[in-house]
Amino acid sequence: MENPLQLKCLNHVSLLCRSIEKSVDFYQDILGFFPIKRPGSFDFSGAWLFSYGVGIHLLQSENPESMPEIRRINPKDNHISFQCQCDSMGTLEKKLKELNIEYVKGTVEEGGIRVDQLFFHDPDGNMIELCNCDNLPVIPLPLDSIQSCSQTNRNVRLQQQLQAQKIEHPVQI
């Protein structure tokens, strides 16, 4: 498996905030993150939170008034996606309504598989997605379906990695 930078996993996502307090409350109370110790040597305001194997580092904006306006919810915009473990996305939708959080629903259907999505903003306009994404399998693309050389090279590497994993962990029948 090719890993030139010797990456191990996603460690954290850093987000610029208008108000650390409002953002901490949101990520704790709505998304279930918990505060963790942040190095005291930093000379700027912020907070670190952790859950689901990833950190959220909240950084206080030096000029909150100059931060971009919160735009309308657009599922095609940058976002962080959380896979949910609920029986019904309707339950999550009901909870968002109770919390007065504006959201947009989305659905992806492919080969009889359906993925439901809910998109909403944190207090600073960073978009969050909740989904039952585990319904959708990860399937490497065939080489002939790629037009771009750079994408082809990436897919060749991905197929080699997946093939190597199959060899390392053969399925017993």
Coordinates of N, CA and C in Angstrom, one line a residue:
M1 N 0.8 -1.2 0.0 CA 0.0 0.0 0.0 C 0.9 1.2 0.0
E2 N 0.6 2.1 -0.9 CA 1.4 3.4 -1.0 C 0.9 4.4 -0.1
N3 N 1.8 4.9 0.7 CA 1.4 6.0 1.7 C 2.7 6.9 1.9
P4 N 3.0 7.7 0.9 CA 4.2 8.4 0.9 C 4.4 9.3 2.1
L5 N 3.3 9.8 2.7 CA 3.5 10.7 3.8 C 3.2 10.0 5.1
Q6 N 3.1 8.7 5.1 CA 3.0 7.8 6.2 C 1.8 8.3 7.1
L7 N 0.6 8.6 6.5 CA -0.5 9.0 7.2 C -1.1 7.8 8.0
K8 N -1.7 8.1 9.1 CA -2.3 7.1 10.0 C -3.8 7.2 10.1
C9 N -4.3 8.5 10.3 CA -5.7 8.7 10.4 C -5.9 10.2 10.4
L10 N -7.2 10.6 10.4 CA -7.6 12.0 10.5 C -7.5 12.3 12.0
N11 N -6.8 13.4 12.4 CA -6.6 13.7 13.8 C -7.6 14.7 14.3
H12 N -7.8 15.8 13.5 CA -8.7 16.9 13.9 C -9.1 17.8 12.8
V13 N -10.1 18.5 13.0 CA -10.5 19.6 12.0 C -10.5 20.9 12.8
S14 N -9.9 21.9 12.3 CA -9.9 23.2 13.0 C -10.9 24.1 12.3
L15 N -11.7 24.8 13.2 CA -12.7 25.7 12.7 C -12.6 27.1 13.4
L16 N -12.6 28.1 12.6 CA -12.6 29.5 13.1 C -14.0 29.8 13.6
C17 N -14.0 30.5 14.8 CA -15.3 30.8 15.5 C -15.5 32.3 15.8
R18 N -16.7 32.7 15.7 CA -17.1 34.0 16.2 C -17.1 34.1 17.7
S19 N -17.6 33.0 18.3 CA -17.7 32.9 19.8 C -17.4 31.5 20.2
I20 N -16.2 31.3 20.9 CA -15.8 30.0 21.3 C -16.9 29.4 22.2
E21 N -17.5 30.2 23.1 CA -18.5 29.7 24.0 C -19.7 29.1 23.3
K22 N -20.2 29.8 22.3 CA -21.4 29.3 21.5 C -21.0 28.0 20.8
S23 N -19.8 28.0 20.2 CA -19.4 26.8 19.4 C -19.2 25.6 20.3
V24 N -18.5 25.8 21.5 CA -18.3 24.7 22.4 C -19.7 24.2 22.8
D25 N -20.6 25.0 23.2 CA -22.0 24.6 23.5 C -22.6 23.7 22.4
F26 N -22.5 24.2 21.2 CA -23.1 23.5 20.0 C -22.4 22.1 19.9
Y27 N -21.1 22.0 19.8 CA -20.4 20.8 19.6 C -20.6 19.8 20.8
Q28 N -20.8 20.3 22.0 CA -21.0 19.5 23.1 C -22.5 19.0 23.2
D29 N -23.4 20.0 23.2 CA -24.8 19.7 23.4 C -25.5 19.1 22.2
I30 N -25.1 19.4 21.0 CA -25.8 18.9 19.8 C -25.1 17.7 19.2
L31 N -23.8 17.8 19.2 CA -23.1 16.7 18.5 C -22.4 15.7 19.4
G32 N -22.3 16.0 20.7 CA -21.8 15.0 21.7 C -20.3 15.0 21.8
F33 N -19.6 16.1 21.5 CA -18.2 16.1 21.7 C -17.9 16.5 23.1
F34 N -16.7 16.2 23.7 CA -16.4 16.6 25.0 C -15.1 17.4 25.0
P35 N -14.9 18.4 25.9 CA -13.7 19.1 25.9 C -12.5 18.3 26.4
I36 N -11.3 18.6 25.8 CA -10.1 17.9 26.2 C -9.0 19.0 26.4
K37 N -8.0 18.6 27.1 CA -6.9 19.6 27.4 C -6.3 20.1 26.2
R38 N -6.1 21.4 26.2 CA -5.4 22.1 25.1 C -4.1 22.7 25.6
P39 N -3.0 22.6 24.8 CA -1.7 23.1 25.3 C -1.9 24.6 25.8
G40 N -1.3 24.8 27.0 CA -1.4 26.1 27.6 C -0.4 27.1 26.9
S41 N 0.5 26.6 26.1 CA 1.5 27.5 25.4 C 0.9 28.3 24.3
F42 N -0.3 28.0 23.9 CA -1.0 28.8 22.8 C -1.2 30.2 23.3
D43 N -1.0 31.2 22.4 CA -1.2 32.6 22.8 C -2.5 33.1 22.1
F44 N -3.4 32.2 21.8 CA -4.7 32.6 21.2 C -5.8 31.8 21.9
S45 N -7.0 32.3 21.8 CA -8.1 31.7 22.5 C -8.7 30.6 21.6
G46 N -9.1 29.5 22.3 CA -9.6 28.4 21.5 C -10.1 27.3 22.5
A47 N -10.6 26.2 21.9 CA -11.0 25.0 22.7 C -10.8 23.8 21.9
W48 N -10.4 22.7 22.5 CA -10.3 21.4 21.8 C -11.4 20.5 22.4
L49 N -12.0 19.8 21.4 CA -13.1 18.8 21.8 C -12.7 17.5 21.0
F50 N -13.3 16.4 21.5 CA -13.0 15.1 20.9 C -14.3 14.2 21.0
S51 N -14.5 13.4 20.0 CA -15.4 12.3 20.1 C -15.4 11.6 18.7
Y52 N -15.9 10.4 18.7 CA -16.0 9.6 17.5 C -14.6 9.4 16.8
G53 N -13.5 9.5 17.6 CA -12.2 9.2 17.0 C -11.6 10.4 16.3
V54 N -12.2 11.6 16.4 CA -11.6 12.8 15.8 C -11.8 14.0 16.7
G55 N -10.8 14.9 16.6 CA -10.9 16.1 17.3 C -11.5 17.3 16.5
I56 N -12.1 18.2 17.3 CA -12.6 19.5 16.7 C -11.8 20.6 17.5
H57 N -11.0 21.3 16.7 CA -10.2 22.4 17.4 C -10.9 23.7 17.0
L58 N -11.5 24.4 18.0 CA -12.2 25.6 17.8 C -11.2 26.8 18.0
L59 N -11.1 27.7 17.1 CA -10.2 28.8 17.2 C -11.0 30.1 17.2
Q60 N -10.8 31.0 18.2 CA -11.5 32.2 18.2 C -10.9 33.2 17.1
S61 N -11.8 33.7 16.3 CA -11.5 34.6 15.3 C -10.9 35.9 15.9
E62 N -9.9 36.5 15.4 CA -9.4 37.7 15.9 C -10.3 38.9 15.5
N63 N -11.1 38.7 14.5 CA -12.0 39.7 14.0 C -13.3 39.1 13.6
P64 N -14.2 38.7 14.6 CA -15.4 38.0 14.3 C -16.3 38.7 13.3
E65 N -16.3 40.0 13.3 CA -17.2 40.8 12.4 C -16.8 40.6 11.0
S66 N -15.5 40.3 10.7 CA -15.1 40.1 9.3 C -15.3 38.7 8.8
M67 N -15.7 37.8 9.6 CA -16.0 36.4 9.1 C -17.1 36.4 8.1
P68 N -17.0 35.5 7.1 CA -18.1 35.5 6.1 C -19.5 35.3 6.7
E69 N -20.4 35.9 6.1 CA -21.8 35.7 6.5 C -22.2 34.3 6.3
I70 N -23.1 33.8 7.2 CA -23.6 32.5 7.1 C -24.5 32.4 5.9
R71 N -24.2 31.5 5.0 CA -24.9 31.4 3.7 C -26.1 30.4 3.9
R72 N -26.9 30.2 2.9 CA -27.9 29.2 2.9 C -27.3 27.9 2.9
I73 N -28.1 26.9 3.4 CA -27.6 25.5 3.5 C -27.5 24.9 2.1
N74 N -26.3 24.5 1.7 CA -26.1 23.9 0.4 C -25.4 22.6 0.5
P75 N -26.0 21.5 0.3 CA -25.3 20.2 0.5 C -24.1 20.0 -0.4
K76 N -23.9 20.8 -1.4 CA -22.7 20.8 -2.3 C -21.6 21.6 -1.8
D77 N -21.8 22.3 -0.6 CA -20.7 23.1 0.0 C -19.8 22.2 0.9
N78 N -18.7 22.8 1.3 CA -17.8 22.1 2.2 C -18.6 21.7 3.5
H79 N -18.4 20.5 4.0 CA -19.1 20.1 5.2 C -18.3 18.9 5.9
I80 N -18.7 18.7 7.1 CA -18.2 17.6 7.9 C -19.4 16.6 8.0
S81 N -19.2 15.3 7.7 CA -20.2 14.4 7.8 C -20.1 13.4 8.9
F82 N -21.1 13.2 9.6 CA -21.2 12.2 10.7 C -22.1 11.1 10.4
Q83 N -21.6 9.9 10.4 CA -22.5 8.7 10.2 C -23.3 8.4 11.5
C84 N -24.6 8.2 11.4 CA -25.4 8.1 12.5 C -25.7 6.6 12.8
Q85 N -26.0 6.3 14.0 CA -26.4 5.0 14.4 C -27.8 4.9 14.9
C86 N -28.7 5.5 14.2 CA -30.1 5.5 14.6 C -30.9 4.7 13.6
D87 N -32.1 4.2 14.1 CA -33.0 3.4 13.3 C -33.7 4.2 12.2
S88 N -33.9 5.5 12.5 CA -34.6 6.3 11.6 C -34.1 7.8 11.6
M89 N -33.8 8.3 10.4 CA -33.4 9.6 10.2 C -34.5 10.6 10.7
G90 N -35.8 10.1 10.6 CA -36.9 10.9 11.1 C -36.7 11.3 12.6
T91 N -36.1 10.4 13.4 CA -35.8 10.7 14.8 C -34.9 11.9 14.9
L92 N -33.8 11.9 14.1 CA -32.9 13.0 14.1 C -33.5 14.3 13.6
E93 N -34.4 14.1 12.6 CA -35.1 15.3 12.0 C -36.0 15.9 13.1
K94 N -36.7 15.1 13.8 CA -37.5 15.6 14.9 C -36.7 16.3 16.0
K95 N -35.5 15.8 16.3 CA -34.6 16.4 17.3 C -34.1 17.7 16.8
L96 N -33.7 17.8 15.5 CA -33.3 19.1 15.0 C -34.4 20.2 15.1
K97 N -35.7 19.7 14.8 CA -36.8 20.6 14.9 C -37.0 21.1 16.3
E98 N -36.9 20.2 17.3 CA -37.0 20.5 18.7 C -36.0 21.5 19.1
L99 N -34.8 21.4 18.6 CA -33.7 22.3 18.9 C -33.7 23.6 18.1
N100 N -34.7 23.8 17.2 CA -34.9 24.9 16.3 C -33.6 25.1 15.4
I101 N -33.1 24.0 14.9 CA -32.0 24.1 14.0 C -32.5 23.9 12.6
E102 N -32.3 24.9 11.8 CA -32.7 24.8 10.4 C -31.9 23.8 9.6
Y103 N -32.5 23.0 8.8 CA -31.8 21.9 8.1 C -32.4 21.7 6.7
V104 N -31.6 21.0 5.9 CA -32.0 20.6 4.5 C -31.9 19.1 4.4
K105 N -32.9 18.4 3.9 CA -32.8 17.0 3.7 C -32.2 16.6 2.3
G106 N -31.5 15.5 2.3 CA -31.0 15.0 1.0 C -31.2 13.5 1.0
T107 N -31.1 12.9 -0.2 CA -31.2 11.5 -0.4 C -30.3 11.1 -1.5
V108 N -29.6 10.0 -1.4 CA -28.8 9.5 -2.4 C -29.3 8.0 -2.6
E109 N -29.6 7.7 -3.9 CA -30.1 6.3 -4.2 C -29.2 5.8 -5.3
E110 N -28.8 4.5 -5.0 CA -27.9 3.9 -6.0 C -28.1 2.4 -5.9
G111 N -28.5 1.7 -7.0 CA -28.6 0.3 -7.0 C -29.4 -0.3 -5.9
G112 N -30.5 0.4 -5.6 CA -31.4 -0.1 -4.5 C -31.0 0.3 -3.1
I113 N -29.9 1.0 -3.0 CA -29.4 1.4 -1.7 C -29.8 2.9 -1.5
R114 N -30.3 3.2 -0.3 CA -30.7 4.6 -0.1 C -30.0 5.1 1.1
V115 N -29.4 6.3 0.9 CA -28.7 7.1 2.0 C -29.5 8.4 2.3
D116 N -29.9 8.5 3.5 CA -30.6 9.8 3.9 C -29.7 10.7 4.5
Q117 N -29.8 12.0 4.3 CA -28.9 13.0 4.8 C -29.7 14.2 5.4
L118 N -29.1 14.8 6.4 CA -29.6 16.0 7.0 C -28.4 17.0 7.1
F119 N -28.6 18.2 6.5 CA -27.5 19.2 6.5 C -27.9 20.4 7.3
F120 N -27.0 20.9 8.1 CA -27.3 22.1 8.9 C -26.0 22.8 9.3
H121 N -26.1 24.0 9.8 CA -24.9 24.8 10.2 C -24.6 24.8 11.7
D122 N -23.4 24.9 12.0 CA -23.0 25.2 13.4 C -23.1 26.8 13.5
P123 N -22.9 27.3 14.7 CA -23.1 28.7 14.9 C -22.3 29.7 14.0
D124 N -21.2 29.1 13.4 CA -20.4 30.0 12.6 C -20.6 29.7 11.1
G125 N -21.6 28.9 10.8 CA -21.9 28.6 9.4 C -21.2 27.4 8.8
N126 N -20.4 26.7 9.6 CA -19.7 25.5 9.1 C -20.8 24.4 8.9
M127 N -20.9 23.8 7.8 CA -22.0 22.8 7.5 C -21.6 21.5 8.1
I128 N -22.7 20.9 8.7 CA -22.6 19.5 9.3 C -23.6 18.6 8.5
E129 N -23.2 17.4 8.2 CA -24.1 16.4 7.6 C -24.3 15.3 8.6
L130 N -25.5 14.8 8.8 CA -25.8 13.6 9.5 C -26.3 12.6 8.4
C131 N -25.9 11.4 8.4 CA -26.3 10.5 7.4 C -26.3 9.0 7.9
N132 N -26.9 8.2 7.1 CA -26.8 6.7 7.4 C -25.9 6.2 6.2
C133 N -24.8 6.8 6.1 CA -23.8 6.5 5.0 C -23.3 5.1 5.0
D134 N -23.4 4.4 6.1 CA -22.9 3.0 6.1 C -23.7 2.1 5.2
N135 N -24.8 2.6 4.7 CA -25.6 1.8 3.8 C -25.0 1.8 2.4
L136 N -24.1 2.7 2.1 CA -23.5 2.8 0.8 C -22.1 2.2 0.8
P137 N -21.9 1.1 0.1 CA -20.6 0.4 0.1 C -19.5 1.3 -0.6
V138 N -18.3 1.1 -0.2 CA -17.1 1.7 -0.9 C -16.7 0.8 -2.0
I139 N -16.8 1.2 -3.3 CA -16.5 0.3 -4.4 C -15.5 1.0 -5.3
P140 N -14.3 0.5 -5.5 CA -13.3 1.1 -6.4 C -13.8 1.2 -7.8
L141 N -13.5 2.3 -8.5 CA -13.9 2.5 -9.8 C -13.1 1.7 -10.8
P142 N -13.7 1.2 -11.9 CA -12.9 0.5 -12.9 C -12.0 1.6 -13.6
L143 N -10.9 1.1 -14.1 CA -10.0 2.1 -14.8 C -10.6 2.7 -16.0
D144 N -11.4 2.0 -16.8 CA -11.9 2.6 -18.0 C -13.0 3.7 -17.7
S145 N -13.4 3.9 -16.5 CA -14.5 4.9 -16.2 C -13.9 6.2 -15.9
I146 N -12.6 6.3 -15.8 CA -11.9 7.5 -15.4 C -11.3 8.2 -16.7
Q147 N -11.6 9.6 -16.8 CA -11.1 10.3 -17.9 C -9.8 11.0 -17.6
S148 N -9.6 11.5 -16.4 CA -8.4 12.3 -16.1 C -7.2 11.4 -15.7
C149 N -6.0 11.7 -16.2 CA -4.8 11.0 -15.8 C -4.6 10.9 -14.4
S150 N -4.8 12.1 -13.7 CA -4.5 12.1 -12.3 C -5.5 11.2 -11.5
Q151 N -6.7 11.2 -11.9 CA -7.7 10.4 -11.3 C -7.4 8.9 -11.6
T152 N -7.0 8.6 -12.8 CA -6.6 7.2 -13.1 C -5.5 6.7 -12.2
N153 N -4.5 7.6 -12.0 CA -3.3 7.2 -11.2 C -3.8 6.9 -9.8
R154 N -4.7 7.8 -9.3 CA -5.2 7.6 -7.9 C -6.0 6.3 -7.8
N155 N -6.8 6.0 -8.8 CA -7.6 4.7 -8.8 C -6.8 3.5 -8.9
V156 N -5.7 3.6 -9.7 CA -4.8 2.4 -9.8 C -4.2 2.1 -8.4
R157 N -3.8 3.2 -7.7 CA -3.2 3.0 -6.4 C -4.3 2.4 -5.4
L158 N -5.5 3.0 -5.5 CA -6.6 2.5 -4.6 C -6.9 1.0 -4.9
Q159 N -7.0 0.6 -6.2 CA -7.2 -0.8 -6.5 C -6.1 -1.7 -6.0
Q160 N -4.8 -1.2 -6.1 CA -3.7 -2.0 -5.6 C -3.8 -2.1 -4.1
Q161 N -4.2 -1.0 -3.4 CA -4.3 -1.1 -2.0 C -5.4 -2.1 -1.6
L162 N -6.5 -2.0 -2.2 CA -7.6 -2.9 -1.9 C -7.3 -4.3 -2.2
Q163 N -6.6 -4.6 -3.3 CA -6.2 -5.9 -3.7 C -5.2 -6.5 -2.6
A164 N -4.3 -5.6 -2.2 CA -3.3 -6.0 -1.1 C -4.0 -6.3 0.2
Q165 N -5.1 -5.6 0.5 CA -5.8 -5.9 1.7 C -6.5 -7.2 1.6
K166 N -7.1 -7.5 0.4 CA -7.7 -8.8 0.2 C -6.8 -10.0 0.4
I167 N -5.5 -9.8 -0.1 CA -4.5 -10.8 0.0 C -4.1 -11.0 1.5
E168 N -3.9 -9.8 2.2 CA -3.5 -9.9 3.6 C -4.6 -10.4 4.5
H169 N -5.9 -10.2 4.1 CA -7.0 -10.6 4.9 C -8.0 -11.4 4.0
P170 N -7.7 -12.6 3.6 CA -8.6 -13.3 2.7 C -9.9 -13.7 3.4
V171 N -10.9 -13.7 2.7 CA -12.2 -14.1 3.2 C -12.3 -15.6 3.2
Q172 N -12.7 -16.2 4.3 CA -12.9 -17.7 4.4 C -14.3 -18.0 4.0
I173 N -14.4 -19.0 3.0 CA -15.7 -19.4 2.6 C -16.0 -20.8 3.0

